[in-house]
C-alpha cells in the first residue's frame, strides 16, 4: 500500500500564527471602520459563521438541535459565546487595540478558576500565582486614577470610555472562559459544527434584537467601510478555521503559547496603522498577562502529557 505522507513539522504552529494574524487584522479593521456599532459588526460575523457551518451540518448529518441532553449546554454556549464577541468588539472600538487584546489573554486563568468552581478540577498555588499575574496586568492596562493619579496617559478619548472598554474586555474574557468550561463539560459528545451553529444563530438573533432596541441598524455610508465589514467577517472566519486546524494536528499546549502572537501583532499593527505607540504601562501589563497565560498553558500541557504516559503504562 501507499505510505502515509509524513506530517510537516511545525505546521500546526504555523497555522496558529496565521490565525493570530488574521484575528489581529480583523481587529484593526474594526478600529478603522466608522459609524458602525459593535453589535452590527457582530451580526455580520454571525452571518458568515452560519454560511460556513450550514454545509458542514448537512454533510455530517448532525441535525440542527443536537442531542436532547446537551441542548441546554449548547444554548448557554451560544449565549455566552456571542456575548463575549459583542463585548470584545465594543472594547476594540473604545480603547487601544493592544490594551483590549492583552486583556483577552487572561482567558486561560479565568477558565482554570471556573473549571475549579463548576467542574471540581484541581486549582493549585501555581494557578493562584498566575491569576495574580493576570490581575496585575489588567490593573496596569486599566490604570485606575486612585492608583495612578488623575492624569492617565496613553488612552483613547476620555478615561470613562477607557474604563468602559476595560470592563467590557474583562466581561468578554469571563464569558469566553465560561464557554470553554461548557465545551469541556460536553466533551466530544457534540460535533464542534453544532457548537459553532448555536453560537452563530443565537448571536445573530440577539444582535438583531439589540440593534432594533438601540435603533443602531444602519449600513455604512462609505463603500470602503462596507468592504471592511465583509473583510472582518471573512478574516474572523479564516482565523477560526486555521485555529481549529492547528488544534487538530498540534497539542493544545504549544498552540496556546503560540497564540500570544496576537499580542505582538496587535502592538505592531497599532503602531503602523493607528500611529499609537503603546505606553510602558501597557507593555508591563502585556508581559504580566502573557507570562500568566503561558504559564497556565505549560502547566496544563505537562499535566496532559503526564496523564498520557500513565495511561500507556
PDB file of C-alpha atoms in Angstrom, residues 158-294:
ATOM      1  CA  UNK A 158     -11.915  60.029  27.891  1.00  0.00           C
ATOM      2  CA  UNK A 159     -10.914  57.818  30.780  1.00  0.00           C
ATOM      3  CA  UNK A 160     -14.598  56.945  31.194  1.00  0.00           C
ATOM      4  CA  UNK A 161     -14.602  55.254  27.757  1.00  0.00           C
ATOM      5  CA  UNK A 162     -11.300  53.545  28.569  1.00  0.00           C
ATOM      6  CA  UNK A 163     -12.790  52.168  31.781  1.00  0.00           C
ATOM      7  CA  UNK A 164     -15.943  51.008  29.957  1.00  0.00           C
ATOM      8  CA  UNK A 165     -13.758  49.256  27.377  1.00  0.00           C
ATOM      9  CA  UNK A 166     -11.712  47.584  30.122  1.00  0.00           C
ATOM     10  CA  UNK A 167     -14.855  46.332  31.883  1.00  0.00           C
ATOM     11  CA  UNK A 168     -16.256  45.091  28.550  1.00  0.00           C
ATOM     12  CA  UNK A 169     -12.989  43.284  27.723  1.00  0.00           C
ATOM     13  CA  UNK A 170     -12.906  41.592  31.150  1.00  0.00           C
ATOM     14  CA  UNK A 171     -16.583  40.594  30.874  1.00  0.00           C
ATOM     15  CA  UNK A 172     -15.876  39.253  27.375  1.00  0.00           C
ATOM     16  CA  UNK A 173     -12.967  37.206  28.708  1.00  0.00           C
ATOM     17  CA  UNK A 174     -15.062  35.739  31.539  1.00  0.00           C
ATOM     18  CA  UNK A 175     -17.834  34.862  29.054  1.00  0.00           C
ATOM     19  CA  UNK A 176     -15.322  33.201  26.730  1.00  0.00           C
ATOM     20  CA  UNK A 177     -13.840  31.253  29.647  1.00  0.00           C
ATOM     21  CA  UNK A 178     -17.361  30.110  30.590  1.00  0.00           C
ATOM     22  CA  UNK A 179     -17.884  28.758  27.065  1.00  0.00           C
ATOM     23  CA  UNK A 180     -14.656  26.750  27.361  1.00  0.00           C
ATOM     24  CA  UNK A 181     -15.918  25.232  30.613  1.00  0.00           C
ATOM     25  CA  UNK A 182     -19.236  24.331  28.947  1.00  0.00           C
ATOM     26  CA  UNK A 183     -17.424  22.786  25.971  1.00  0.00           C
ATOM     27  CA  UNK A 184     -15.263  20.788  28.390  1.00  0.00           C
ATOM     28  CA  UNK A 185     -18.402  19.637  30.193  1.00  0.00           C
ATOM     29  CA  UNK A 186     -19.970  18.421  26.918  1.00  0.00           C
ATOM     30  CA  UNK A 187     -16.750  16.734  25.803  1.00  0.00           C
ATOM     31  CA  UNK A 188     -16.757  15.038  22.413  1.00  0.00           C
ATOM     32  CA  UNK A 189     -20.412  14.039  22.547  1.00  0.00           C
ATOM     33  CA  UNK A 190     -21.397  17.073  20.435  1.00  0.00           C
ATOM     34  CA  UNK A 191     -19.915  17.852  16.999  1.00  0.00           C
ATOM     35  CA  UNK A 192     -17.978  21.116  17.012  1.00  0.00           C
ATOM     36  CA  UNK A 193     -20.008  22.336  13.998  1.00  0.00           C
ATOM     37  CA  UNK A 194     -23.118  22.248  16.205  1.00  0.00           C
ATOM     38  CA  UNK A 195     -21.336  24.328  18.821  1.00  0.00           C
ATOM     39  CA  UNK A 196     -20.464  26.987  16.236  1.00  0.00           C
ATOM     40  CA  UNK A 197     -24.004  26.808  14.804  1.00  0.00           C
ATOM     41  CA  UNK A 198     -25.625  27.622  18.161  1.00  0.00           C
ATOM     42  CA  UNK A 199     -23.090  30.408  18.681  1.00  0.00           C
ATOM     43  CA  UNK A 200     -23.879  31.964  15.288  1.00  0.00           C
ATOM     44  CA  UNK A 201     -27.694  31.560  15.349  1.00  0.00           C
ATOM     45  CA  UNK A 202     -28.193  32.787  18.927  1.00  0.00           C
ATOM     46  CA  UNK A 203     -25.689  35.565  18.342  1.00  0.00           C
ATOM     47  CA  UNK A 204     -27.454  36.739  15.181  1.00  0.00           C
ATOM     48  CA  UNK A 205     -30.890  36.728  16.850  1.00  0.00           C
ATOM     49  CA  UNK A 206     -29.569  38.587  19.873  1.00  0.00           C
ATOM     50  CA  UNK A 207     -27.697  41.141  17.752  1.00  0.00           C
ATOM     51  CA  UNK A 208     -30.715  41.881  15.527  1.00  0.00           C
ATOM     52  CA  UNK A 209     -32.976  42.373  18.569  1.00  0.00           C
ATOM     53  CA  UNK A 210     -30.394  44.608  20.261  1.00  0.00           C
ATOM     54  CA  UNK A 211     -29.920  46.710  17.119  1.00  0.00           C
ATOM     55  CA  UNK A 212     -33.641  47.399  16.807  1.00  0.00           C
ATOM     56  CA  UNK A 213     -33.903  48.234  20.526  1.00  0.00           C
ATOM     57  CA  UNK A 214     -30.891  50.567  20.311  1.00  0.00           C
ATOM     58  CA  UNK A 215     -32.013  51.885  16.888  1.00  0.00           C
ATOM     59  CA  UNK A 216     -28.442  51.408  15.639  1.00  0.00           C
ATOM     60  CA  UNK A 217     -29.068  49.344  12.488  1.00  0.00           C
ATOM     61  CA  UNK A 218     -27.524  51.177   9.516  1.00  0.00           C
ATOM     62  CA  UNK A 219     -25.322  50.341   6.570  1.00  0.00           C
ATOM     63  CA  UNK A 220     -22.073  52.303   6.409  1.00  0.00           C
ATOM     64  CA  UNK A 221     -22.292  55.388   4.199  1.00  0.00           C
ATOM     65  CA  UNK A 222     -18.831  54.772   2.752  1.00  0.00           C
ATOM     66  CA  UNK A 223     -18.230  51.904   0.314  1.00  0.00           C
ATOM     67  CA  UNK A 224     -14.841  51.299   1.935  1.00  0.00           C
ATOM     68  CA  UNK A 225     -16.482  50.589   5.293  1.00  0.00           C
ATOM     69  CA  UNK A 226     -18.868  48.106   3.666  1.00  0.00           C
ATOM     70  CA  UNK A 227     -15.866  46.255   2.270  1.00  0.00           C
ATOM     71  CA  UNK A 228     -14.288  46.335   5.731  1.00  0.00           C
ATOM     72  CA  UNK A 229     -17.436  44.767   7.222  1.00  0.00           C
ATOM     73  CA  UNK A 230     -17.185  41.872   4.770  1.00  0.00           C
ATOM     74  CA  UNK A 231     -13.448  41.517   5.407  1.00  0.00           C
ATOM     75  CA  UNK A 232     -13.986  41.427   9.188  1.00  0.00           C
ATOM     76  CA  UNK A 233     -16.371  38.501   8.710  1.00  0.00           C
ATOM     77  CA  UNK A 234     -14.011  36.676   6.333  1.00  0.00           C
ATOM     78  CA  UNK A 235     -10.892  37.287   8.441  1.00  0.00           C
ATOM     79  CA  UNK A 236     -12.664  36.178  11.630  1.00  0.00           C
ATOM     80  CA  UNK A 237     -13.859  33.041   9.873  1.00  0.00           C
ATOM     81  CA  UNK A 238     -10.385  32.354   8.460  1.00  0.00           C
ATOM     82  CA  UNK A 239      -8.801  32.801  11.875  1.00  0.00           C
ATOM     83  CA  UNK A 240     -11.297  30.350  13.379  1.00  0.00           C
ATOM     84  CA  UNK A 241     -10.634  27.774  10.634  1.00  0.00           C
ATOM     85  CA  UNK A 242      -6.835  27.897  10.988  1.00  0.00           C
ATOM     86  CA  UNK A 243      -7.035  27.773  14.781  1.00  0.00           C
ATOM     87  CA  UNK A 244      -9.243  24.667  14.519  1.00  0.00           C
ATOM     88  CA  UNK A 245      -6.815  23.080  12.034  1.00  0.00           C
ATOM     89  CA  UNK A 246      -3.909  23.870  14.366  1.00  0.00           C
ATOM     90  CA  UNK A 247      -5.636  22.140  17.297  1.00  0.00           C
ATOM     91  CA  UNK A 248      -6.317  19.102  15.085  1.00  0.00           C
ATOM     92  CA  UNK A 249      -2.647  18.449  14.292  1.00  0.00           C
ATOM     93  CA  UNK A 250      -0.815  20.009  17.252  1.00  0.00           C
ATOM     94  CA  UNK A 251      -1.089  19.657  21.026  1.00  0.00           C
ATOM     95  CA  UNK A 252      -3.125  22.288  22.837  1.00  0.00           C
ATOM     96  CA  UNK A 253      -0.184  23.480  24.977  1.00  0.00           C
ATOM     97  CA  UNK A 254       2.075  24.745  22.177  1.00  0.00           C
ATOM     98  CA  UNK A 255      -0.940  26.229  20.359  1.00  0.00           C
ATOM     99  CA  UNK A 256      -1.974  28.160  23.497  1.00  0.00           C
ATOM    100  CA  UNK A 257       1.561  29.504  23.907  1.00  0.00           C
ATOM    101  CA  UNK A 258       1.878  30.479  20.238  1.00  0.00           C
ATOM    102  CA  UNK A 259      -1.474  32.275  20.368  1.00  0.00           C
ATOM    103  CA  UNK A 260       0.260  35.007  22.370  1.00  0.00           C
ATOM    104  CA  UNK A 261       1.451  36.214  18.950  1.00  0.00           C
ATOM    105  CA  UNK A 262      -1.925  38.004  18.909  1.00  0.00           C
ATOM    106  CA  UNK A 263      -0.430  40.486  21.357  1.00  0.00           C
ATOM    107  CA  UNK A 264       2.685  41.004  19.215  1.00  0.00           C
ATOM    108  CA  UNK A 265       0.628  41.597  16.081  1.00  0.00           C
ATOM    109  CA  UNK A 266      -1.681  43.987  17.959  1.00  0.00           C
ATOM    110  CA  UNK A 267       1.299  46.100  19.098  1.00  0.00           C
ATOM    111  CA  UNK A 268       2.779  46.164  15.568  1.00  0.00           C
ATOM    112  CA  UNK A 269      -0.486  46.972  13.759  1.00  0.00           C
ATOM    113  CA  UNK A 270      -1.414  49.662  16.301  1.00  0.00           C
ATOM    114  CA  UNK A 271       1.948  51.382  15.799  1.00  0.00           C
ATOM    115  CA  UNK A 272       1.975  51.076  11.980  1.00  0.00           C
ATOM    116  CA  UNK A 273      -1.623  51.917  11.058  1.00  0.00           C
ATOM    117  CA  UNK A 274      -3.087  53.787  14.037  1.00  0.00           C
ATOM    118  CA  UNK A 275       0.046  55.810  14.936  1.00  0.00           C
ATOM    119  CA  UNK A 276      -0.276  54.805  18.583  1.00  0.00           C
ATOM    120  CA  UNK A 277       2.807  53.684  20.430  1.00  0.00           C
ATOM    121  CA  UNK A 278       1.934  51.582  23.496  1.00  0.00           C
ATOM    122  CA  UNK A 279       2.864  53.041  26.864  1.00  0.00           C
ATOM    123  CA  UNK A 280       5.268  51.318  29.217  1.00  0.00           C
ATOM    124  CA  UNK A 281       2.282  50.550  31.455  1.00  0.00           C
ATOM    125  CA  UNK A 282       0.693  48.601  28.588  1.00  0.00           C
ATOM    126  CA  UNK A 283       3.970  46.778  27.874  1.00  0.00           C
ATOM    127  CA  UNK A 284       4.303  45.850  31.546  1.00  0.00           C
ATOM    128  CA  UNK A 285       0.695  44.686  31.667  1.00  0.00           C
ATOM    129  CA  UNK A 286       1.216  42.649  28.498  1.00  0.00           C
ATOM    130  CA  UNK A 287       4.273  40.927  29.983  1.00  0.00           C
ATOM    131  CA  UNK A 288       2.313  40.020  33.128  1.00  0.00           C
ATOM    132  CA  UNK A 289      -0.665  38.658  31.185  1.00  0.00           C
ATOM    133  CA  UNK A 290       1.457  36.757  28.632  1.00  0.00           C
ATOM    134  CA  UNK A 291       3.529  35.229  31.449  1.00  0.00           C
ATOM    135  CA  UNK A 292       0.294  34.216  33.184  1.00  0.00           C
ATOM    136  CA  UNK A 293      -1.351  32.646  30.112  1.00  0.00           C
ATOM    137  CA  UNK A 294       1.887  30.965  29.012  1.00  0.00           C
TER     138      UNK A 294
END
